[in-house]
Coordinates of C-alpha atoms in Angstrom, one line a residue:
M1 CA -22.4 -27.7 12.6
T2 CA -19.4 -30.0 11.5
P3 CA -20.0 -31.4 7.9
S4 CA -18.5 -34.9 7.2
I5 CA -16.9 -33.4 4.1
P6 CA -13.1 -32.5 4.9
K7 CA -12.7 -28.9 5.0
L8 CA -9.8 -28.6 2.5
L9 CA -12.0 -30.4 0.0
L10 CA -15.0 -28.2 0.7
I11 CA -13.1 -25.1 0.2
C12 CA -11.3 -26.4 -2.9
G13 CA -14.8 -27.4 -4.3
A14 CA -16.1 -23.8 -3.6
L15 CA -13.1 -22.3 -5.5
S16 CA -12.7 -24.8 -8.2
S17 CA -14.2 -22.5 -10.7
L18 CA -11.5 -20.1 -9.8
T19 CA -8.5 -22.5 -9.9
A20 CA -7.5 -21.5 -6.5
C21 CA -6.6 -24.9 -5.2
G22 CA -4.3 -28.0 -6.7
D23 CA -1.8 -27.9 -9.3
R24 CA -3.7 -27.9 -12.5
E25 CA -1.7 -26.8 -15.6
S26 CA -2.4 -23.0 -16.4
D27 CA -4.9 -22.1 -18.8
F28 CA -2.1 -20.2 -20.5
G29 CA -0.5 -23.4 -21.6
R30 CA 3.1 -23.3 -22.6
P31 CA 4.6 -20.1 -23.9
L32 CA 5.5 -20.3 -27.6
E33 CA 6.9 -16.9 -27.7
R34 CA 10.9 -16.5 -28.1
R35 CA 11.9 -13.8 -25.6
S36 CA 14.9 -11.5 -26.2
Q37 CA 17.5 -11.6 -23.8
P38 CA 19.3 -8.3 -22.6
V39 CA 23.0 -7.6 -22.9
E40 CA 25.2 -7.7 -20.0
L41 CA 25.2 -4.6 -17.7
V42 CA 28.2 -2.4 -17.9
L43 CA 28.8 0.1 -15.4
L44 CA 31.0 3.0 -15.6
E45 CA 33.1 4.4 -12.7
D46 CA 30.3 7.0 -11.4
G47 CA 28.2 3.6 -11.2
R48 CA 25.9 4.7 -14.2
P49 CA 25.3 2.2 -17.0
D50 CA 27.5 2.4 -20.2
P51 CA 25.3 4.0 -23.0
E52 CA 26.2 1.2 -25.3
V53 CA 24.4 -1.1 -23.3
L54 CA 21.2 0.9 -23.3
A55 CA 18.0 0.3 -25.5
V56 CA 17.2 3.2 -27.6
D57 CA 13.8 3.8 -26.7
Q58 CA 13.8 4.4 -22.8
F59 CA 10.2 3.7 -22.4
I60 CA 8.6 1.4 -19.9
R61 CA 4.8 0.5 -19.2
R62 CA 3.8 -0.3 -15.7
G63 CA 0.9 -2.2 -14.5
N64 CA -0.7 -0.6 -11.7
G65 CA -3.8 -2.2 -10.3
E66 CA -6.8 -0.1 -9.5
E67 CA -7.6 3.0 -11.3
P68 CA -6.4 5.8 -9.2
E69 CA -9.1 7.8 -7.5
T70 CA -7.3 11.1 -8.1
L71 CA -3.6 12.6 -8.3
D72 CA -4.0 15.2 -5.7
P73 CA -1.3 13.8 -3.5
H74 CA -3.2 15.1 -0.4
L75 CA -6.5 13.5 -1.4
A76 CA -5.2 10.1 -3.0
E77 CA -5.6 6.8 -1.4
G78 CA -4.2 3.6 -2.5
V79 CA -0.9 2.0 -3.5
S80 CA -1.6 2.5 -7.1
A81 CA -1.8 6.0 -6.7
A82 CA 1.2 6.4 -4.5
H83 CA 3.2 4.8 -7.4
I84 CA 2.4 7.4 -9.7
L85 CA 2.9 10.4 -7.3
R86 CA 6.2 9.3 -6.4
D87 CA 7.1 9.8 -10.1
L88 CA 5.2 13.3 -10.4
F89 CA 6.3 14.8 -7.0
E90 CA 8.9 14.9 -4.6
G91 CA 9.0 15.8 -0.7
L92 CA 11.6 17.3 1.5
T93 CA 13.0 13.9 1.7
T94 CA 12.9 11.0 -0.8
E95 CA 13.6 7.3 -1.3
S96 CA 16.4 5.6 -3.0
S97 CA 15.9 2.4 -5.1
E98 CA 16.6 0.4 -1.9
G99 CA 13.8 2.2 0.0
E100 CA 16.2 4.1 2.1
I101 CA 15.3 7.8 3.0
N102 CA 17.6 10.3 1.3
P103 CA 17.6 14.3 0.7
G104 CA 14.9 15.3 -1.5
A105 CA 13.9 18.7 -1.9
A106 CA 15.6 19.4 1.1
L107 CA 19.6 19.5 0.7
R108 CA 20.1 18.7 4.6
W109 CA 18.5 19.1 7.8
N110 CA 19.2 19.6 11.4
I111 CA 17.5 17.9 14.5
S112 CA 17.3 19.4 18.0
R113 CA 18.5 17.5 20.8
D114 CA 15.0 16.9 22.1
A115 CA 14.2 15.3 18.7
R116 CA 11.1 17.8 18.3
T117 CA 12.4 20.4 16.0
Y118 CA 13.4 19.8 12.4
T119 CA 15.1 22.6 10.4
F120 CA 15.2 21.8 6.6
Y121 CA 17.7 23.7 4.2
L122 CA 16.2 23.4 0.6
R123 CA 18.2 23.2 -2.6
R124 CA 18.8 26.7 -4.3
D125 CA 17.9 25.5 -7.8
L126 CA 14.4 23.9 -7.3
T127 CA 11.8 24.5 -9.9
W128 CA 8.3 23.5 -10.7
S129 CA 7.6 21.8 -14.0
N130 CA 6.3 25.1 -15.4
G131 CA 9.7 26.7 -14.7
E132 CA 8.3 28.7 -11.9
P133 CA 11.1 28.7 -8.6
L134 CA 10.1 26.3 -5.7
N135 CA 10.9 27.5 -2.2
A136 CA 10.3 26.7 1.4
E137 CA 6.9 28.7 1.2
D138 CA 5.5 26.2 -1.2
F139 CA 6.1 23.3 1.7
V140 CA 4.7 25.6 4.3
F141 CA 1.5 26.3 2.1
S142 CA 1.2 22.6 1.2
L143 CA 1.7 21.3 4.7
R144 CA -1.2 23.6 6.0
R145 CA -3.3 22.6 3.1
V146 CA -3.4 19.1 4.2
L147 CA -4.2 19.7 7.8
S148 CA -6.8 22.2 7.0
P149 CA -10.4 21.1 7.7
E150 CA -11.4 22.5 4.4
T151 CA -9.3 20.0 2.3
A152 CA -10.8 16.9 4.0
S153 CA -7.9 15.0 3.4
S154 CA -8.2 11.1 4.8
T155 CA -4.6 10.8 5.1
S156 CA -3.9 14.2 6.9
R157 CA -3.8 12.3 10.4
T158 CA -0.4 11.0 9.3
L159 CA 0.7 14.6 10.0
L160 CA -0.6 14.7 13.6
P161 CA 3.1 14.5 15.1
I162 CA 3.0 18.1 14.0
L163 CA 2.7 20.4 16.7
N164 CA -1.1 21.8 16.9
A165 CA -2.1 19.5 13.9
R166 CA -4.8 17.8 16.2
E167 CA -6.4 21.2 17.1
V168 CA -6.1 22.3 13.2
L169 CA -7.6 19.3 12.1
A170 CA -10.4 19.8 14.4
G171 CA -11.0 23.5 13.6
E172 CA -10.0 24.9 17.2
L173 CA -7.1 26.6 15.8
P174 CA -6.2 28.4 12.4
V175 CA -3.8 26.7 10.1
E176 CA -1.2 29.6 10.9
D177 CA -0.7 28.1 14.2
L178 CA 0.7 24.6 13.2
G179 CA 4.1 24.0 14.2
I180 CA 5.5 25.0 10.9
A181 CA 7.8 28.0 10.3
L182 CA 9.1 29.7 7.2
L183 CA 12.6 30.9 8.5
D184 CA 13.4 32.3 4.9
E185 CA 13.1 31.7 1.4
F186 CA 15.0 28.4 1.5
T187 CA 14.7 27.2 5.0
L188 CA 11.5 26.0 7.0
Q189 CA 11.1 24.5 10.5
I190 CA 8.8 21.9 11.8
T191 CA 8.1 21.6 15.4
L192 CA 6.5 18.1 16.6
T193 CA 4.5 17.4 19.7
G194 CA 7.0 14.8 20.6
P195 CA 9.7 12.8 19.2
T196 CA 8.9 10.7 16.1
P197 CA 11.6 8.5 14.7
Y198 CA 9.6 7.7 11.6
F199 CA 9.2 11.6 10.5
L200 CA 11.8 11.9 7.9
G201 CA 10.1 8.9 6.3
L202 CA 6.6 10.5 6.5
L203 CA 7.9 13.4 4.7
A204 CA 8.7 11.0 1.7
S205 CA 5.1 10.0 1.2
P206 CA 2.4 11.7 -0.7
V207 CA 0.7 13.4 1.9
A208 CA 3.8 15.5 2.3
F209 CA 4.2 16.4 -1.3
P210 CA 4.1 20.1 -2.3
V211 CA 1.5 21.4 -4.6
N212 CA 1.7 24.3 -6.8
R213 CA -0.4 27.1 -5.2
G214 CA -1.0 29.0 -8.3
N215 CA -2.1 26.0 -10.2
L216 CA -4.4 25.0 -7.5
E217 CA -6.0 28.5 -6.9
E218 CA -6.5 28.8 -10.7
L219 CA -8.1 25.4 -11.4
G220 CA -9.6 24.1 -8.1
D221 CA -10.0 20.5 -7.8
Q222 CA -9.5 20.2 -11.5
F223 CA -5.7 21.1 -11.1
S224 CA -4.5 17.4 -11.1
R225 CA -5.6 16.2 -14.4
S226 CA -3.8 15.7 -17.5
G227 CA -2.3 18.7 -19.4
Q228 CA -2.9 20.8 -16.0
L229 CA -0.8 19.5 -13.2
V230 CA 2.1 21.3 -12.1
S231 CA 4.4 19.0 -10.1
N232 CA 8.2 19.1 -8.9
G233 CA 9.1 15.3 -9.4
A234 CA 11.2 13.5 -12.1
Y235 CA 8.3 13.3 -14.6
I236 CA 5.2 15.3 -15.5
L237 CA 1.5 14.2 -16.4
Q238 CA 1.3 14.0 -20.1
E239 CA -2.2 12.2 -20.7
W240 CA -4.6 10.5 -18.4
V241 CA -7.0 8.3 -20.5
P242 CA -9.4 6.9 -17.8
R243 CA -9.2 2.9 -17.6
V244 CA -6.8 2.9 -20.1
R245 CA -3.4 4.4 -19.2
I246 CA -1.7 7.2 -17.4
D247 CA 1.3 8.5 -19.4
L248 CA 4.3 10.2 -17.6
R249 CA 7.2 11.8 -19.4
K250 CA 10.5 13.2 -18.1
N251 CA 10.2 16.4 -16.3
P252 CA 13.1 18.9 -18.0
E253 CA 12.7 21.2 -14.9
Y254 CA 13.9 18.3 -12.5
R255 CA 16.9 18.7 -10.3
E256 CA 18.5 15.7 -11.5
A257 CA 17.0 15.5 -15.1
G258 CA 20.5 14.8 -16.5
Q259 CA 20.6 11.7 -14.7
I260 CA 17.4 10.1 -15.4
L261 CA 17.5 7.6 -18.2
I262 CA 13.8 6.4 -18.8
D263 CA 12.1 9.2 -20.8
R264 CA 8.5 8.0 -20.9
V265 CA 6.5 5.8 -18.5
S266 CA 3.0 4.6 -18.9
Y267 CA 0.8 3.4 -16.0
I268 CA -1.8 0.7 -17.1
P269 CA -4.6 0.1 -14.7
T270 CA -5.5 -3.4 -14.6
E271 CA -7.7 -5.2 -12.0
D272 CA -7.6 -8.5 -13.8
R273 CA -4.1 -10.0 -12.9
A274 CA -4.6 -12.5 -15.7
T275 CA -4.9 -10.1 -17.9
E276 CA -1.6 -8.6 -16.8
I277 CA -0.1 -11.7 -17.5
K278 CA -1.4 -11.7 -21.0
Q279 CA -0.1 -7.9 -21.5
F280 CA 3.2 -9.0 -20.2
R281 CA 3.6 -12.1 -22.7
A282 CA 2.4 -9.9 -25.4
G283 CA 5.2 -7.3 -24.7
E284 CA 2.7 -4.8 -23.6
L285 CA 3.8 -4.4 -20.0
D286 CA 7.5 -4.2 -18.4
W287 CA 6.1 -4.4 -15.1
T288 CA 3.0 -6.1 -13.5
Y289 CA 1.2 -4.9 -10.5
E290 CA 0.9 -8.5 -9.3
V291 CA 0.2 -11.7 -10.8
P292 CA -2.7 -14.3 -10.0
N293 CA -1.9 -16.6 -7.0
N294 CA -2.9 -19.9 -8.6
Q295 CA -0.5 -19.3 -11.5
F296 CA 2.6 -19.5 -9.2
K297 CA 4.2 -23.1 -10.1
W298 CA 3.4 -22.1 -13.9
L299 CA 5.4 -18.8 -13.6
Q300 CA 8.1 -20.4 -11.7
R301 CA 8.4 -23.1 -14.4
Y302 CA 8.2 -20.7 -17.4
Y303 CA 9.2 -17.3 -16.3
P304 CA 11.6 -17.8 -13.6
E305 CA 13.8 -14.9 -14.6
E306 CA 10.9 -12.5 -14.8
L307 CA 9.2 -13.6 -11.6
V308 CA 10.1 -11.4 -8.7
V309 CA 8.7 -12.5 -5.2
S310 CA 9.8 -10.2 -2.3
P311 CA 8.8 -9.6 1.5
W312 CA 6.5 -6.6 1.8
M313 CA 5.6 -4.2 4.8
G314 CA 1.9 -4.9 4.8
S315 CA -1.0 -6.5 6.2
Y316 CA -3.9 -8.2 4.5
F317 CA -7.1 -8.6 6.8
F318 CA -11.0 -8.3 6.9
G319 CA -12.6 -5.5 9.0
F320 CA -15.9 -5.4 10.9
N321 CA -18.2 -2.3 10.7
L322 CA -18.7 -1.8 14.5
T323 CA -21.5 0.8 14.0
Q324 CA -23.9 -1.3 12.6
E325 CA -25.5 -4.6 13.2
P326 CA -24.5 -7.5 13.8
F327 CA -21.2 -6.6 15.0
I328 CA -21.9 -3.5 17.2
D329 CA -21.3 -4.4 21.1
N330 CA -20.8 -8.1 20.0
P331 CA -17.2 -9.1 20.5
S332 CA -18.0 -12.8 20.9
L333 CA -19.4 -13.0 17.6
R334 CA -16.3 -11.3 15.9
M335 CA -13.9 -13.4 17.5
A336 CA -16.0 -16.5 16.5
L337 CA -15.5 -15.5 13.0
S338 CA -12.0 -14.7 13.5
L339 CA -11.2 -18.2 15.0
A340 CA -13.0 -20.0 12.1
V341 CA -10.7 -18.8 9.7
D342 CA -7.9 -21.4 8.8
R343 CA -5.1 -18.9 7.7
E344 CA -2.6 -21.8 6.5
I345 CA -5.2 -23.2 4.0
I346 CA -5.6 -19.7 2.7
T347 CA -1.9 -19.0 2.3
D348 CA -1.0 -22.6 1.2
K349 CA -3.7 -23.3 -1.2
V350 CA -5.4 -19.9 -2.2
T351 CA -2.6 -17.2 -2.2
Q352 CA 0.3 -19.7 -2.7
F353 CA 3.0 -17.3 -2.8
G354 CA 4.9 -17.3 0.3
E355 CA 2.6 -14.8 2.4
Q356 CA 2.9 -15.8 6.0
P357 CA -0.2 -16.5 8.1
S358 CA -1.2 -13.8 10.6
F359 CA -2.8 -13.1 14.0
S360 CA -1.8 -9.7 14.3
L361 CA -2.0 -6.1 12.9
V362 CA 1.2 -5.2 12.5
P363 CA 3.5 -7.4 10.2
P364 CA 6.9 -8.7 11.7
G365 CA 10.2 -7.2 10.6
I366 CA 9.2 -3.4 11.1
D367 CA 12.4 -1.6 12.8
G368 CA 12.7 -4.7 15.1
Y369 CA 9.2 -4.5 16.7
V370 CA 7.7 -7.6 17.7
P371 CA 3.9 -7.8 17.2
F372 CA 1.5 -8.6 19.7
A373 CA 0.0 -12.4 19.3
P374 CA -2.9 -13.5 20.9
E375 CA -2.9 -16.8 22.9
Y376 CA -5.2 -18.5 20.2
A377 CA -2.2 -18.0 17.6
D378 CA -0.6 -21.0 19.4
W379 CA -3.7 -23.1 19.3
T380 CA -4.2 -26.0 16.8
Q381 CA -6.9 -25.0 14.1
E382 CA -9.0 -27.6 15.7
E383 CA -8.9 -25.7 19.0
R384 CA -9.6 -22.7 17.4
E385 CA -12.6 -24.0 15.7
H386 CA -14.0 -25.6 18.8
E387 CA -13.8 -22.4 20.8
S388 CA -15.4 -20.6 17.6
R389 CA -18.5 -22.6 17.6
R390 CA -18.9 -21.9 21.5
L391 CA -18.8 -18.2 21.1
Y392 CA -20.9 -18.4 18.0
E393 CA -23.6 -19.9 20.3
Q394 CA -22.8 -17.6 22.9
A395 CA -23.5 -14.6 20.5
G396 CA -27.0 -16.3 20.0
Y397 CA -26.6 -18.0 16.6
S398 CA -27.2 -21.6 15.8
D399 CA -28.1 -24.2 13.0
E400 CA -31.6 -22.9 13.2
W401 CA -30.8 -19.2 13.4
P402 CA -27.6 -18.8 11.5
L403 CA -25.9 -15.6 11.0
R404 CA -26.2 -14.0 7.6
V405 CA -23.6 -11.6 6.5
E406 CA -21.9 -9.7 3.5
I407 CA -18.3 -9.8 2.8
R408 CA -17.5 -6.8 0.6
Y409 CA -14.4 -6.6 -1.5
N410 CA -13.1 -4.6 -4.4
T411 CA -12.6 -6.1 -8.0
G412 CA -9.5 -8.4 -8.3
D413 CA -9.6 -12.0 -8.8
N414 CA -7.3 -12.7 -5.9
H415 CA -9.7 -11.0 -3.3
K416 CA -12.5 -12.9 -4.6
K417 CA -10.8 -16.1 -3.9
I418 CA -9.9 -15.1 -0.4
A419 CA -13.4 -13.8 0.5
L420 CA -14.9 -17.0 -0.9
A421 CA -12.5 -19.2 0.9
V422 CA -13.5 -17.2 4.2
A423 CA -17.2 -17.6 3.4
S424 CA -16.7 -21.3 2.8
M425 CA -15.1 -21.9 6.2
W426 CA -17.6 -20.0 8.1
K427 CA -20.2 -22.0 6.4
Q428 CA -18.6 -25.5 7.2
I429 CA -17.7 -24.6 10.9
L430 CA -20.6 -22.2 12.0
G431 CA -23.2 -22.6 9.3
V432 CA -22.9 -19.0 8.5
N433 CA -24.6 -17.8 5.4
A434 CA -22.2 -15.4 3.8
T435 CA -22.9 -13.4 0.7
L436 CA -20.0 -11.9 -1.5
V437 CA -20.3 -8.2 -2.6
N438 CA -17.8 -7.1 -5.4
E439 CA -17.4 -3.2 -6.0
E440 CA -15.2 -1.2 -8.2
F441 CA -12.5 0.3 -6.1
R442 CA -13.8 3.8 -5.5
V443 CA -17.5 2.6 -4.8
F444 CA -15.9 0.2 -2.4
L445 CA -13.8 2.8 -0.5
Q446 CA -16.9 5.3 -0.2
N447 CA -19.1 2.3 1.2
R448 CA -16.4 1.8 3.8
K449 CA -16.0 5.1 4.9
Q450 CA -19.8 5.9 4.9
K451 CA -20.1 2.8 7.2
L452 CA -24.1 2.5 6.2
I453 CA -24.0 -0.8 4.3
T454 CA -20.9 -2.5 4.8
Q455 CA -20.6 -5.5 7.4
V456 CA -17.3 -7.4 6.8
F457 CA -14.9 -6.0 4.3
R458 CA -11.4 -6.6 2.8
V459 CA -8.5 -4.3 4.0
G460 CA -4.9 -4.2 3.0
W461 CA -2.6 -1.7 4.4
I462 CA 0.8 -1.1 3.3
S463 CA 2.9 1.1 5.8
D464 CA 4.2 4.6 4.1
Y465 CA 7.0 4.6 6.5
N466 CA 9.1 2.1 8.4
D467 CA 7.4 2.2 11.8
P468 CA 4.5 0.2 13.6
Y469 CA 2.5 3.4 14.3
S470 CA 1.4 3.4 10.5
F471 CA -0.8 0.6 11.2
L472 CA -1.8 1.4 14.6
E473 CA -3.1 5.0 14.0
L474 CA -5.6 3.7 11.4
F475 CA -7.8 2.9 14.6
L476 CA -7.6 5.9 16.3
T477 CA -11.1 7.9 17.1
G478 CA -11.9 9.9 14.3
N479 CA -9.1 8.7 11.9
G480 CA -10.2 9.5 8.4
Q481 CA -9.2 6.1 7.3
N482 CA -11.1 4.4 10.5
D483 CA -13.6 2.5 8.5
Y484 CA -14.5 0.3 11.4
G485 CA -16.0 2.8 13.7
Y486 CA -13.6 2.0 16.3
S487 CA -13.3 3.7 19.5
N488 CA -11.4 3.0 22.5
S489 CA -10.1 5.5 24.9
T490 CA -7.5 3.2 26.3
F491 CA -6.0 2.6 22.8
D492 CA -6.3 6.4 22.1
A493 CA -4.4 7.3 25.2
L494 CA -1.5 4.6 24.5
L495 CA -0.9 6.1 21.1
E496 CA -1.0 9.6 22.5
E497 CA 1.8 8.4 24.8
V498 CA 3.7 6.8 21.9
G499 CA 3.8 10.3 20.4
L500 CA 5.5 11.7 23.4
E501 CA 7.9 9.0 24.3
R502 CA 11.6 9.3 23.2
V503 CA 13.0 6.1 24.5
R504 CA 12.7 3.3 22.1
A505 CA 12.2 0.6 24.3
R506 CA 9.2 2.3 26.1
R507 CA 7.9 3.4 22.9
E508 CA 7.7 -0.3 21.4
R509 CA 6.2 -1.5 24.6
L510 CA 3.2 1.1 24.4
M511 CA 2.7 0.1 20.9
F512 CA 2.7 -3.3 21.8
E513 CA 0.0 -2.6 24.5
A514 CA -1.9 -0.5 22.1
E515 CA -1.8 -3.6 19.6
R516 CA -3.1 -5.6 22.4
V517 CA -5.9 -3.7 23.2
L518 CA -7.0 -3.5 19.4
M519 CA -6.8 -7.4 18.9
S520 CA -8.5 -8.1 22.1
D521 CA -11.4 -5.9 20.9
H522 CA -11.5 -8.1 17.7
V523 CA -11.9 -5.3 15.5
I524 CA -10.3 -7.0 12.4
I525 CA -9.6 -10.8 11.2
P526 CA -5.8 -10.7 10.3
I527 CA -5.1 -13.0 7.5
Y528 CA -1.5 -12.8 6.3
T529 CA 1.3 -10.5 5.8
Y530 CA 2.2 -9.5 2.4
V531 CA 4.9 -10.4 -0.2
T532 CA 5.2 -8.5 -3.6
K533 CA 4.9 -10.8 -6.6
R534 CA 5.2 -9.4 -10.2
L535 CA 6.7 -10.2 -13.5
V536 CA 9.4 -8.0 -14.6
N537 CA 11.3 -7.4 -18.1
P538 CA 14.6 -8.8 -17.4
H539 CA 15.7 -5.8 -19.6
L540 CA 14.6 -3.3 -16.9
R541 CA 17.2 -2.6 -14.5
G542 CA 18.0 0.1 -11.8
W543 CA 15.4 -1.1 -9.5
Q544 CA 16.0 -3.1 -6.2
S545 CA 13.4 -5.2 -3.9
N546 CA 12.6 -3.4 -0.6
V547 CA 10.0 -4.1 1.8
M548 CA 8.3 -0.8 1.4
D549 CA 8.0 -1.8 -2.3
T550 CA 8.7 1.8 -3.6
H551 CA 10.1 1.6 -7.1
P552 CA 10.5 5.1 -8.7
T553 CA 11.0 5.3 -12.4
R554 CA 13.8 7.7 -12.3
Y555 CA 16.1 5.1 -11.2
M556 CA 15.3 2.6 -13.9
F557 CA 16.8 2.1 -17.3
K558 CA 16.3 -0.5 -20.0
L559 CA 18.9 -2.6 -21.6
K560 CA 19.2 -3.3 -25.4
A561 CA 18.5 -7.0 -26.6
R562 CA 21.5 -9.4 -27.6
E563 CA 22.2 -9.9 -31.1
N564 CA 21.0 -13.2 -32.8
P565 CA 23.9 -15.5 -34.1
S566 CA 22.8 -14.2 -37.5
G567 CA 23.7 -10.9 -36.6
E568 CA 20.1 -9.4 -36.0
G569 CA 18.7 -8.1 -32.9
A570 CA 16.0 -9.7 -31.1
S571 CA 13.0 -7.8 -30.3
Q572 CA 12.0 -6.7 -26.9

């Protein structure tokens, strides 16, 4: 099974049509355009920019990856939808430009001594975008809606720390029995099953955003369409042209509308990262979702001021469908495929943006947690490949009887390159015949969820809150995002203990053990931990790099351009 061709040459050959290996000059060539430079930022005593330095037109265009499947905050999945929803809605808590948790709709809160009861005191001047008053009852209604079995929210299990949430989701108790109580018009109380250190951060995520009851009851599942959506965030949905753009404009009813400088923002769905670069260079984007991995050196050379690379709280991996052949009850085969993947080649030659090779589910740097690392993480790649061949044969495969398998991924050039690299490694090391299947994002998610035709599939998980539990809970039995069909009673019991443990050190040990159980079952193939990589217009300010990669538009503003020596302003 060991070919004479060096592995790196074989993989680069397979990827040559995608220009993923080597240092070849970009197809974009040398940039010919003359880019304007922003004026120097001048801040007033209150920390806000001097109006004299601001551009006349406070309008930005943000690249946003895949088309959102919905703008219903309780049904949406994916990072692209979350970016827009954070502009449209605001939870009891919210995030600063640095990613820190701040008061949102709730002005303040109290936490009981046993860390199980949270009392939230809402601001008295809150309104919906249609001018209707917003109060505590709206949050009670919305949280109950998320956890109602009728809603069928795939993200609802995020709220399982709430008392009786598990039973309500299972249909064993009515939603009125949730640990959510309306104390008065501006006060609500949430009781948890146990201490949940990340709970305030969870409330700043879309799953905990409020929806307008009248809007929902009148329009049903059409309520989140353009021209119909009633929201409570800094922006309102103006127009949604599918696969073209999603336009938002400033919400005059928002509590801090007078402090917001960006009047309009357009989210542009673009699955092709090279197209995003072209749009950015043409002045059609101020902010790209990502950039192609193989363009790193070219971007460093020609766009050093615009290129922003930052650590991100996320993991990139491949998952196995454990409910279908060939992976059901076959841990030897799953481990063999995992060991055959050379993560360093992928990060050094394919992704090329500073991603860290990974053998764990949970990325490093989350609130001090040290992820579990299997023994083979310290082996050489040659040792991993030797063990991979042994396990492959143990699972019943050989050169004469090779494994035939599909690797499924959603549209996006980078995903294709990584899947092709993995397929090439499997072919070279084990003789596996892997077929790549590319799907549009919605179809991809649907097939993953149904578990009928998937075998191996791409997964990227970005944490909604600063806690390892965000990653581990995906694999709980019955979790709406458990696309692997994984079920392990020991793993489930450990996470149940995590939800009850108050002592931080003990809680971390329980999560470490849960991750050990999961990784020992070889449910996934970790590839790397994420970094964000995008181009940003130097005129766009007010945002800050943060590991959560949350960048609400309400903190941003655009600087005007410096004047040319001739006295004429340069275009932005």
